[in-house]
CSV table of C-alpha atoms in Angstrom, one decimal:
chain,number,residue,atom,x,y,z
M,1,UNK,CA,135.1,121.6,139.6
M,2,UNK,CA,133.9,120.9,135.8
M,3,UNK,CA,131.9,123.8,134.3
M,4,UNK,CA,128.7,123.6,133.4
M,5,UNK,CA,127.1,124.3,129.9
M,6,UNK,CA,123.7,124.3,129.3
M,7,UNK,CA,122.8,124.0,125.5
M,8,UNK,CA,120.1,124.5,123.9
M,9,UNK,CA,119.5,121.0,121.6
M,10,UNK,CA,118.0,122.6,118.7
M,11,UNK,CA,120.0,126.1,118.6
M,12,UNK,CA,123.3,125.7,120.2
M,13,UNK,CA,124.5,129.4,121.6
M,14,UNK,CA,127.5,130.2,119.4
M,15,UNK,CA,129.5,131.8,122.8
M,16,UNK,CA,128.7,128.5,124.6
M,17,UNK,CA,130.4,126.2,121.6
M,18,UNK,CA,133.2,128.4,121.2
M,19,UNK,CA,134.0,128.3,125.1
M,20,UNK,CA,133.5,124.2,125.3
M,21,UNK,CA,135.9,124.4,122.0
M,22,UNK,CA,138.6,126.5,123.1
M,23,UNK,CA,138.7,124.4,126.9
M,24,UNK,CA,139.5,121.1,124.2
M,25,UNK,CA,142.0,123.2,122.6
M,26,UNK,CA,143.4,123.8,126.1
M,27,UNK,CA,143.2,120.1,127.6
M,28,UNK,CA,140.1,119.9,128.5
M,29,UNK,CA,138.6,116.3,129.1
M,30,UNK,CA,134.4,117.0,128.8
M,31,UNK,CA,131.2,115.3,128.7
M,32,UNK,CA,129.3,115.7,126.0
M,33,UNK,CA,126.3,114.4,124.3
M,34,UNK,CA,125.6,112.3,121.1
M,35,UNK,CA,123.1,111.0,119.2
M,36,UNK,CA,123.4,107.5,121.1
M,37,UNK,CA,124.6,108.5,124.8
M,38,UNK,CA,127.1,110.9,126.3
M,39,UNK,CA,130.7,110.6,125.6
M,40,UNK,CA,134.4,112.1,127.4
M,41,UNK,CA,135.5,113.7,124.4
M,42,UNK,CA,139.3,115.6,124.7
M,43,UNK,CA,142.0,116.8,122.2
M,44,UNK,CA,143.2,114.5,119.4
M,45,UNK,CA,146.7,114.4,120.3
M,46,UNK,CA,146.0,115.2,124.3
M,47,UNK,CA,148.1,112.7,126.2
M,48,UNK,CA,146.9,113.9,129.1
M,49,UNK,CA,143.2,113.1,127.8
M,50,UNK,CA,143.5,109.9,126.8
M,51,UNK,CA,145.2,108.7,130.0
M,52,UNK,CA,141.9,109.9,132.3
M,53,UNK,CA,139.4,108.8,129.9
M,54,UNK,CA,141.6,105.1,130.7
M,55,UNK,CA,141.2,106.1,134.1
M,56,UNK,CA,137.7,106.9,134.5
M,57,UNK,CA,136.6,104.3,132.3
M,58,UNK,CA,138.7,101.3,133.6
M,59,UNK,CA,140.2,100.7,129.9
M,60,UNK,CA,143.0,98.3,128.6
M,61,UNK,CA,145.5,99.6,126.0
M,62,UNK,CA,143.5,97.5,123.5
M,63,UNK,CA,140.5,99.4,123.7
M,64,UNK,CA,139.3,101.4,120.8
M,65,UNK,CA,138.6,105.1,120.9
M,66,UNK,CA,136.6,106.8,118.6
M,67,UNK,CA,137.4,109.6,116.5
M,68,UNK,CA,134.3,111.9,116.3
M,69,UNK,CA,134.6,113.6,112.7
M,70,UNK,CA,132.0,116.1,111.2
M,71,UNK,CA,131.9,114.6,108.0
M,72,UNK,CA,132.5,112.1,105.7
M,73,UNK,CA,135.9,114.3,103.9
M,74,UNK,CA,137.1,114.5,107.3
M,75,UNK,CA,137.0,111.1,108.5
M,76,UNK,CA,138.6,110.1,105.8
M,77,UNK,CA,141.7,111.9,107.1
M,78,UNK,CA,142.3,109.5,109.3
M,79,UNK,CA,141.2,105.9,108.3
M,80,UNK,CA,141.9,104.4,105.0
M,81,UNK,CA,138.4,103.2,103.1
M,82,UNK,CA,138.5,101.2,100.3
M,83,UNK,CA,135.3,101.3,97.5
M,84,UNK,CA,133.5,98.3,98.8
M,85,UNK,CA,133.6,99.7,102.4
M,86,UNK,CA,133.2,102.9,101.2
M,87,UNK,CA,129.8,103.0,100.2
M,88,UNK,CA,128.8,100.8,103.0
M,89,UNK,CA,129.8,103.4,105.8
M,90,UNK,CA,128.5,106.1,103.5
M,91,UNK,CA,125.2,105.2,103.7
M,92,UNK,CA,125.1,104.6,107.2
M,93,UNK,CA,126.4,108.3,108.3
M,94,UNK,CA,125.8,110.3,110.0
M,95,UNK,CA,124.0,108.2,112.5
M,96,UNK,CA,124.6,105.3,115.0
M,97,UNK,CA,127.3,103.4,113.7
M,98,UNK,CA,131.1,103.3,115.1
M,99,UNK,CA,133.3,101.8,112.5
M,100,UNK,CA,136.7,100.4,113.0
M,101,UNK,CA,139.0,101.0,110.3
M,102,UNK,CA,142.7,100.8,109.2
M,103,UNK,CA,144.1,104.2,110.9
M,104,UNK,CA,146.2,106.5,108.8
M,105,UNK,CA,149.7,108.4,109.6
M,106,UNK,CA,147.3,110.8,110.9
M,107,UNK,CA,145.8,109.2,114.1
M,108,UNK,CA,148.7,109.6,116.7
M,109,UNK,CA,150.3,106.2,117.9
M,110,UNK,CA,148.7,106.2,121.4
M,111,UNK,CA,145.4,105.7,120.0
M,112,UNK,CA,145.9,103.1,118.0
M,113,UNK,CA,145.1,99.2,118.8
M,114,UNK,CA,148.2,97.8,119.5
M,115,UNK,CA,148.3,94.6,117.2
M,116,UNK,CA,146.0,96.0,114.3
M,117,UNK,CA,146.6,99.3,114.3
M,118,UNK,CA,143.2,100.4,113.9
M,119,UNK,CA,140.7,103.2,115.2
M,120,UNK,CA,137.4,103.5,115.8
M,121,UNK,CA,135.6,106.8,113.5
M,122,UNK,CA,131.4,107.8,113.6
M,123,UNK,CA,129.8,110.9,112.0
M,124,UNK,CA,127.1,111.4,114.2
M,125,UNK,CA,123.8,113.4,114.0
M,126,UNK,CA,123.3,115.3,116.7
M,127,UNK,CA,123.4,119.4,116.3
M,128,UNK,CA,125.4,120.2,119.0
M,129,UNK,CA,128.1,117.7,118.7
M,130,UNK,CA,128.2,119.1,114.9
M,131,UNK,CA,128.4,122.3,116.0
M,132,UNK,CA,131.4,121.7,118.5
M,133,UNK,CA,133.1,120.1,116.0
M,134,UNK,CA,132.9,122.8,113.2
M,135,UNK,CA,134.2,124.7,115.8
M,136,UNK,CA,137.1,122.7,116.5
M,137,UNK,CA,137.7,122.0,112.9
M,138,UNK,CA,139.2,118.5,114.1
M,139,UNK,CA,137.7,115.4,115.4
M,140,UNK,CA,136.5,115.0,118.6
M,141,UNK,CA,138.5,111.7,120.7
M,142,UNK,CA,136.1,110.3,122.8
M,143,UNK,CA,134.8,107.4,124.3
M,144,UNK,CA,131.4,106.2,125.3
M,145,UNK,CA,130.9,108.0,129.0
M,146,UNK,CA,129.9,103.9,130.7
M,147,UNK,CA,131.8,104.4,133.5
M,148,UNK,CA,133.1,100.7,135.4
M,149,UNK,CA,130.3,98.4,136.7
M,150,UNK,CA,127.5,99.9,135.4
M,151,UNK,CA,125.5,98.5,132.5
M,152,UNK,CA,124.3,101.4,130.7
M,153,UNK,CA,125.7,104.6,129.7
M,154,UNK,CA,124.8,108.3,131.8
M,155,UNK,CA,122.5,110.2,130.0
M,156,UNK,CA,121.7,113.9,132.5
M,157,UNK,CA,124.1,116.7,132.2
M,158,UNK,CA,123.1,117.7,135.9
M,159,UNK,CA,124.0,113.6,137.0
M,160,UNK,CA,126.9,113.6,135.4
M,161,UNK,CA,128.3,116.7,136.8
M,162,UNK,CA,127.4,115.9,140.3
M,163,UNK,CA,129.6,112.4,139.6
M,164,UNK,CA,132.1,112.7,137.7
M,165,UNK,CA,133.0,116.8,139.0
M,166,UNK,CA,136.3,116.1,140.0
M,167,UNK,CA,137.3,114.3,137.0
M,168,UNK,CA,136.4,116.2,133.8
M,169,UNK,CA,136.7,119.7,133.2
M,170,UNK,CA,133.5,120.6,132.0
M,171,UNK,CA,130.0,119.2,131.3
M,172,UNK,CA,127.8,120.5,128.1
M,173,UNK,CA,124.1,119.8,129.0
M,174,UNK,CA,121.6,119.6,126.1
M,175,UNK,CA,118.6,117.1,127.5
M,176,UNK,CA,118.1,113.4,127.5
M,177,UNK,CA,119.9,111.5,124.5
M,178,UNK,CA,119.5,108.0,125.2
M,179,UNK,CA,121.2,105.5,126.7
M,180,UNK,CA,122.2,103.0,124.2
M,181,UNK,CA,125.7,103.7,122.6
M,182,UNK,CA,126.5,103.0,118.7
M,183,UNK,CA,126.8,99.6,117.0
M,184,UNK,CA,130.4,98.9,116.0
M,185,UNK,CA,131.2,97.9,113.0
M,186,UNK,CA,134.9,95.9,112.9
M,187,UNK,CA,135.9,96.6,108.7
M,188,UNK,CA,139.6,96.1,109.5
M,189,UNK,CA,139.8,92.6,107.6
M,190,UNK,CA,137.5,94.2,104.7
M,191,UNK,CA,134.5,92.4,105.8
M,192,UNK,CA,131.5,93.6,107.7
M,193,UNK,CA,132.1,92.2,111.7
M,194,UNK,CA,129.7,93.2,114.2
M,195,UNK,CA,131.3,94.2,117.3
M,196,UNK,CA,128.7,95.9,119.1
M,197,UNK,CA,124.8,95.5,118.8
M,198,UNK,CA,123.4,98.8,119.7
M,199,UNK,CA,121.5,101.9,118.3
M,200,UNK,CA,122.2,101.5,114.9
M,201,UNK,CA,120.8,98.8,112.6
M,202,UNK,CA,122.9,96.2,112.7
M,203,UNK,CA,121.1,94.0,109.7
M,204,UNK,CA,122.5,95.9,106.9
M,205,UNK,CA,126.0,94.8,108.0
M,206,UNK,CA,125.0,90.9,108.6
């Protein structure tokens, strides 16, 4: 059975964000919520991880997963940004954007498209997720939590524990966050390609 962690959206409980960090750091595949719509969020270099989110979510090896960083020094870690789309993805973080990027040494293999070796990245604003990943000190692998079928994205803690129980390890609860996921933002070839039409604005990118 998945845990359950109740969090408070404005003032995450320290003891609560250090437990849901040290189950990542153990293997732990959780549900979590963004500033878009819950995610499965595991380990970077979890093996295990990224094989159930696959599972649960029906997914191809040429799906892109998104590495959830805290900020822009540590995003930039893992994709390589040149000036032009530099500034362009600073200005729209954090926030509602996934972009896809050129992936550095960094990002392990498994994660990577398999023909363009690229990976998704997103800065979001959302306190708790912030506060999870400055506890981490990493990013955050995850993937949008739409499971197969279904046209939008689970949004309740308590709904998504009762569903998906036997399949995650734990479930952090902080209210309602929406149910439309981010708008992706393909700058692999150096030019803006929208991939996605979601949450975020996609004008400034047409």
């Amino acid at each position: 059975m998945a845990k359950y962690f109740d969090v408070h959206p404005d003032n995450p409980q320290p003891r609560s964000i250090s437990q849901v960090a040290d189950a990542v750091r153990s293997g732990a595949l959780i549900a979590y919520p963004t500033d878009s719509c819950y995610a499965l969020g595991c380990q970077l270099g979890s093996r295990d991880g990224i094989d159930r989110i696959r599972s649960i979510r029906h997914l191809d090896d040429r799906h892109h997963f998104t590495l959830m960083c805290r900020d822009f020094a540590q995003l930039g870690q893992f994709v390589r940004v040149d000036n032009d789309v530099f500034r362009a993805v600073k200005a729209s973080t954090p926030g509602n954007y996934t972009f896809i990027l050129p992936a550095t040494r960094e990002v392990p293999r498994k994660l990577l498209h398999p023909k363009k070796k690229t990976v998704g990245v997103r800065i979001p604003d959302h306190v708790v997720t912030q506060a999870l990943l400055a506890d981490l000190g990493e990013p955050l692998l995850s993937s949008t939590l739409l499971l197969p079928d279904e046209p939008e994205p689970m949004t309740q803690g308590w709904e998504i524990k009762d569903r998906l129980d036997h399949v995650v390890d734990a479930v952090v609860d902080s209210g309602d966050c929406g149910t439309e996921p981010t708008t992706v933002i393909d700058f692999s070839s150096g030019e803006a390609e929208i991939v996605r039409r979601g949450a975020g604005d996609p004008t400034r990118f047409e």
